[in-house]
Coordinates of N, CA and C in Angstrom, one line a residue:
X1 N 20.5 -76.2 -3.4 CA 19.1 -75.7 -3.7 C 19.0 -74.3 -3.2
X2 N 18.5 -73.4 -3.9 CA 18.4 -71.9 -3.8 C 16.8 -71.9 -2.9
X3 N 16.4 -70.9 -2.5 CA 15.2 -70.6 -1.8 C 14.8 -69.4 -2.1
X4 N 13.3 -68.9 -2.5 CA 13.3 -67.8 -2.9 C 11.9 -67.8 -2.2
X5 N 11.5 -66.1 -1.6 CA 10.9 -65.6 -0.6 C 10.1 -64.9 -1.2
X6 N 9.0 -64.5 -1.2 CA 8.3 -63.7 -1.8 C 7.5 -62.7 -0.5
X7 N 7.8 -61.6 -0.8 CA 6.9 -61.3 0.6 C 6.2 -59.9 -0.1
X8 N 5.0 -60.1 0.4 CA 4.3 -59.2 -0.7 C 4.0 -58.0 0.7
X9 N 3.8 -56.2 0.2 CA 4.1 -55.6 1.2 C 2.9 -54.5 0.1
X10 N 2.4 -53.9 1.1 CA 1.6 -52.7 0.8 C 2.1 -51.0 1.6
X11 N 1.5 -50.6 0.7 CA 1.8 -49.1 0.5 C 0.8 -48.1 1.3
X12 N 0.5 -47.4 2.6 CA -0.3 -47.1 3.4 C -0.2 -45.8 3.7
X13 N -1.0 -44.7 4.2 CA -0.9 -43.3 4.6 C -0.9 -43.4 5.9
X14 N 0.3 -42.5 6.2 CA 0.9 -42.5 7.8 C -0.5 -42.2 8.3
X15 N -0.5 -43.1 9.4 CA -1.8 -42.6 10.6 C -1.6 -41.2 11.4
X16 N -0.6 -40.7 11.5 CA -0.2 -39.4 12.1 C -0.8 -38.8 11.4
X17 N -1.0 -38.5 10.2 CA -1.1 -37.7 9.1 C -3.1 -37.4 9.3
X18 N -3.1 -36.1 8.8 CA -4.7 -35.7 8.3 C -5.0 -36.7 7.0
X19 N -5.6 -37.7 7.5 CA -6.4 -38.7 6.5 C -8.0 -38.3 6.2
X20 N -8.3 -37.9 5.0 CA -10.0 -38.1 4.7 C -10.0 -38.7 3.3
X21 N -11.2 -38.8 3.1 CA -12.0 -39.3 1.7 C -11.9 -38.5 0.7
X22 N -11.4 -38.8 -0.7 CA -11.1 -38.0 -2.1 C -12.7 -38.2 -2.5
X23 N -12.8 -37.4 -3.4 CA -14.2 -37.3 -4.0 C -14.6 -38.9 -4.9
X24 N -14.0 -39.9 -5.2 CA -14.4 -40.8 -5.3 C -14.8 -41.7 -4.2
X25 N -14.4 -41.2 -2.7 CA -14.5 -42.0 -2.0 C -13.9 -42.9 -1.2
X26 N -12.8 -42.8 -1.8 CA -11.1 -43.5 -1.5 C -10.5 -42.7 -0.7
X27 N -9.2 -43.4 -0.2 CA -8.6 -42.5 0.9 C -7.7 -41.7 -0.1
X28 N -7.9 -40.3 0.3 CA -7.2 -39.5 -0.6 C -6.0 -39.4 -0.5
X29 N -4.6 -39.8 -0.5 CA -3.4 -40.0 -0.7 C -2.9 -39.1 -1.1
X30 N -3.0 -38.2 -1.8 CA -2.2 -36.8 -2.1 C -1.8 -36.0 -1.2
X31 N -2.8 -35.7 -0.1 CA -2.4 -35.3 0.8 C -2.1 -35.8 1.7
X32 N -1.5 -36.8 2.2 CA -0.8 -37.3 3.3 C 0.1 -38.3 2.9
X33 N 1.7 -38.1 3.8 CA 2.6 -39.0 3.6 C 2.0 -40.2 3.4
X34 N 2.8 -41.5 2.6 CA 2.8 -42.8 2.9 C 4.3 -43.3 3.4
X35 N 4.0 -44.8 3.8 CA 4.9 -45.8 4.1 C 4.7 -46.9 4.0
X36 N 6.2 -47.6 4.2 CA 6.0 -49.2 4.3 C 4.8 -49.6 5.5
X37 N 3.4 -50.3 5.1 CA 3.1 -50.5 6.4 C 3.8 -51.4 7.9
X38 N 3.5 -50.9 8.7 CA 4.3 -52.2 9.7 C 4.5 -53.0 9.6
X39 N 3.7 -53.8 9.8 CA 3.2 -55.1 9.9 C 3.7 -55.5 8.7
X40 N 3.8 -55.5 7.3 CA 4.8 -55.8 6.0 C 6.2 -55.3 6.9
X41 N 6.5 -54.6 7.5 CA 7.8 -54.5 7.3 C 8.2 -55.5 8.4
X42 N 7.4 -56.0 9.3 CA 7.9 -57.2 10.5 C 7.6 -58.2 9.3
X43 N 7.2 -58.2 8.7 CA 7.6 -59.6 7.6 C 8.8 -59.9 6.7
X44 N 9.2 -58.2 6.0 CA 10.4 -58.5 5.4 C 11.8 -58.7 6.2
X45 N 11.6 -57.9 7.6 CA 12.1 -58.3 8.5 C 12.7 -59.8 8.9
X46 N 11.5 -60.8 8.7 CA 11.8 -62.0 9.1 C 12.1 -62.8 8.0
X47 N 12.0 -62.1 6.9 CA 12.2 -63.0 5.7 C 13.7 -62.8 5.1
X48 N 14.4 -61.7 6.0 CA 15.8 -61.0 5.7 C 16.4 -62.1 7.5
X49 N 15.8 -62.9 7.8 CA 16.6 -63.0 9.1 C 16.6 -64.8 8.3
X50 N 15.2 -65.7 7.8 CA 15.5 -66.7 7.1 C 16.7 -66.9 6.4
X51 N 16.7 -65.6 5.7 CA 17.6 -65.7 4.2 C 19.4 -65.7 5.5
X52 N 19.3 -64.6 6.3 CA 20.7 -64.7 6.9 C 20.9 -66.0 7.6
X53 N 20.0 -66.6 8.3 CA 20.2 -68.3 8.8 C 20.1 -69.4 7.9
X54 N 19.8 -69.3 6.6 CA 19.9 -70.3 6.0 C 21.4 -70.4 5.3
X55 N 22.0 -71.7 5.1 CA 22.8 -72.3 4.3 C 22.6 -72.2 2.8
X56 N 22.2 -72.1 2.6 CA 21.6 -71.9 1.0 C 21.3 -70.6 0.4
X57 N 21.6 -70.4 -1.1 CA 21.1 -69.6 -1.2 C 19.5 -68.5 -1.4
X58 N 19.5 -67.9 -0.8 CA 18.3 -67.2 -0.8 C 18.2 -66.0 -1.2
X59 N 17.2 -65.5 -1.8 CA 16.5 -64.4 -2.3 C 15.4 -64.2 -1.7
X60 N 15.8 -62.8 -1.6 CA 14.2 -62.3 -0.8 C 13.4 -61.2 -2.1
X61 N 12.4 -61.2 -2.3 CA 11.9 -60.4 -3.3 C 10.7 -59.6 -2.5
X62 N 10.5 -58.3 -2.5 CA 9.4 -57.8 -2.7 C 8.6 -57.5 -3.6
X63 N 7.4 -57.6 -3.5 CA 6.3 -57.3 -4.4 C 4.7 -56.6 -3.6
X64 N 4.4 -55.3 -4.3 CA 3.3 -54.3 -4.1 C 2.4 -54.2 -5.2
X65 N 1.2 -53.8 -5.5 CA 0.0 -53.4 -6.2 C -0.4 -52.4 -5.5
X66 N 0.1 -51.1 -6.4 CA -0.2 -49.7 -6.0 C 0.4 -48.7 -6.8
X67 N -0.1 -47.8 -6.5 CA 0.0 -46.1 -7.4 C 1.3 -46.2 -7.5
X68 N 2.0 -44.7 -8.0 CA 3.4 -44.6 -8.4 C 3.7 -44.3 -7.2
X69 N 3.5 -44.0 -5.8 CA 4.0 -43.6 -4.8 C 4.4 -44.9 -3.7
X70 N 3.6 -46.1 -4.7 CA 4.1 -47.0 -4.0 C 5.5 -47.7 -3.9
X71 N 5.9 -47.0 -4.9 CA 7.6 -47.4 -4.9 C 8.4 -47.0 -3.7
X72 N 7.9 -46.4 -3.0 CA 8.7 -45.9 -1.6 C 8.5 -47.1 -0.6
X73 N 7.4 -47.6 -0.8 CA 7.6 -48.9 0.1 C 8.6 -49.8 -0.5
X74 N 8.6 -49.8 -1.8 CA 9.8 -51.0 -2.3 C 11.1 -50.7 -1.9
X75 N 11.4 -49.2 -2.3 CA 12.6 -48.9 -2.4 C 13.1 -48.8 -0.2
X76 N 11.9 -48.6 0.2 CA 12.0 -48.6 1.8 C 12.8 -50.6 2.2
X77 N 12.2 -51.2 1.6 CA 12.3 -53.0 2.0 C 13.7 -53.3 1.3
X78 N 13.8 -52.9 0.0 CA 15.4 -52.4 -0.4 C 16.5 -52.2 0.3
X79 N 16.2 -51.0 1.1 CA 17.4 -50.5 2.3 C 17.4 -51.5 3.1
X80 N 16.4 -52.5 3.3 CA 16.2 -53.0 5.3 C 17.2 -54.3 4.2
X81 N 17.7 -54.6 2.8 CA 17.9 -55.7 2.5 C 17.8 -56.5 1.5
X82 N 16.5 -56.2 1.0 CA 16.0 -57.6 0.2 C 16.5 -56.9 -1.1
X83 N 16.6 -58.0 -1.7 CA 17.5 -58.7 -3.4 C 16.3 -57.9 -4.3
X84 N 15.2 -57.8 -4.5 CA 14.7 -57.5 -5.5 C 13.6 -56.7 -5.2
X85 N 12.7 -56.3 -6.1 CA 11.7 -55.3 -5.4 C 10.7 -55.6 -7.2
X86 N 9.7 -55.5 -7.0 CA 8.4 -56.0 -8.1 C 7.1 -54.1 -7.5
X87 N 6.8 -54.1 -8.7 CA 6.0 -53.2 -8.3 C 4.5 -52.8 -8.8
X88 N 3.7 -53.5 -8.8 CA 2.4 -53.6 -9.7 C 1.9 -52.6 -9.9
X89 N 1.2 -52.1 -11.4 CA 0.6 -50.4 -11.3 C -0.3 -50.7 -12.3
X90 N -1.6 -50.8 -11.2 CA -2.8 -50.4 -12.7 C -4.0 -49.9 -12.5
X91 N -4.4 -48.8 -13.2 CA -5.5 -47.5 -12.8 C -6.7 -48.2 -12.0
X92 N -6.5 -50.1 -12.9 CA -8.2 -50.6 -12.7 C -8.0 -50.9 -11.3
X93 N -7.4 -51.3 -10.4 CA -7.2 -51.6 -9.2 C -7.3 -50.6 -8.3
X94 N -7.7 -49.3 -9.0 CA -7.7 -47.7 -8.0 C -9.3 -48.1 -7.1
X95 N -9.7 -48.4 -6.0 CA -10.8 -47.9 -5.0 C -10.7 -49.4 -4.9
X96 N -10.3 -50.0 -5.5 CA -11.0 -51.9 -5.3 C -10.7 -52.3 -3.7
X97 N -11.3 -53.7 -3.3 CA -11.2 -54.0 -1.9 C -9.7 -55.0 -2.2
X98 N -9.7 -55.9 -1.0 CA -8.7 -56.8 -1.1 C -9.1 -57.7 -1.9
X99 N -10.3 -58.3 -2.3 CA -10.6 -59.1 -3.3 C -10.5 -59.0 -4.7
X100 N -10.4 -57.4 -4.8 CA -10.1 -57.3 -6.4 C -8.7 -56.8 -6.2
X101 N -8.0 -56.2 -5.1 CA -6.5 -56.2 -5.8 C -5.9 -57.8 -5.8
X102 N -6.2 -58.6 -5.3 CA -5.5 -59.9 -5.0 C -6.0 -60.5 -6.6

């Protein structure tokens, strides 16, 4: 029996970075780096340590809902390991909360 992992990971503006508000009101992202957030990355983390202790075969996939910059988080969970990488992209989800991107 195979096992397959989904670990869903968001795409975040370094806190180091000068963060303010774009004229819509959103965090403006143009101007400041992003990354894998942490806390996603101690997940794929643990879900690349499942897949190495299990017997079976496993897949780890990531998956994001975000701009085209968010591919740097995928391609970041990529290097740390995991088998696949999903990348959701759609204008209507620009300023939404966690309720409307979920």
């Amino acid at each position: 029996m195979s096992l397959r992992i989904v670990v869903t990971v968001k795409y975040v503006p370094d806190a180091t970075g000068d963060r303010h508000f774009a004229d819509d009101l959103t965090v403006d992202r143009d101007d400041v780096d992003g990354l894998l957030s942490e806390l996603d990355e101690y997940a794929v983390e643990q879900a690349l340590r499942i897949s190495e202790n299990s017997g079976d075969d496993v897949e780890v996939t990531v998956l994001t809902v975000g701009p085209e910059d968010a591919k740097d988080a995928l391609r970041k969970a990529l290097s740390m390991g995991a088998d696949k990488a999903i990348h959701v992209e759609d204008d209507d989800v620009h300023g939404t909360d966690a309720i409307g991107t979920s």
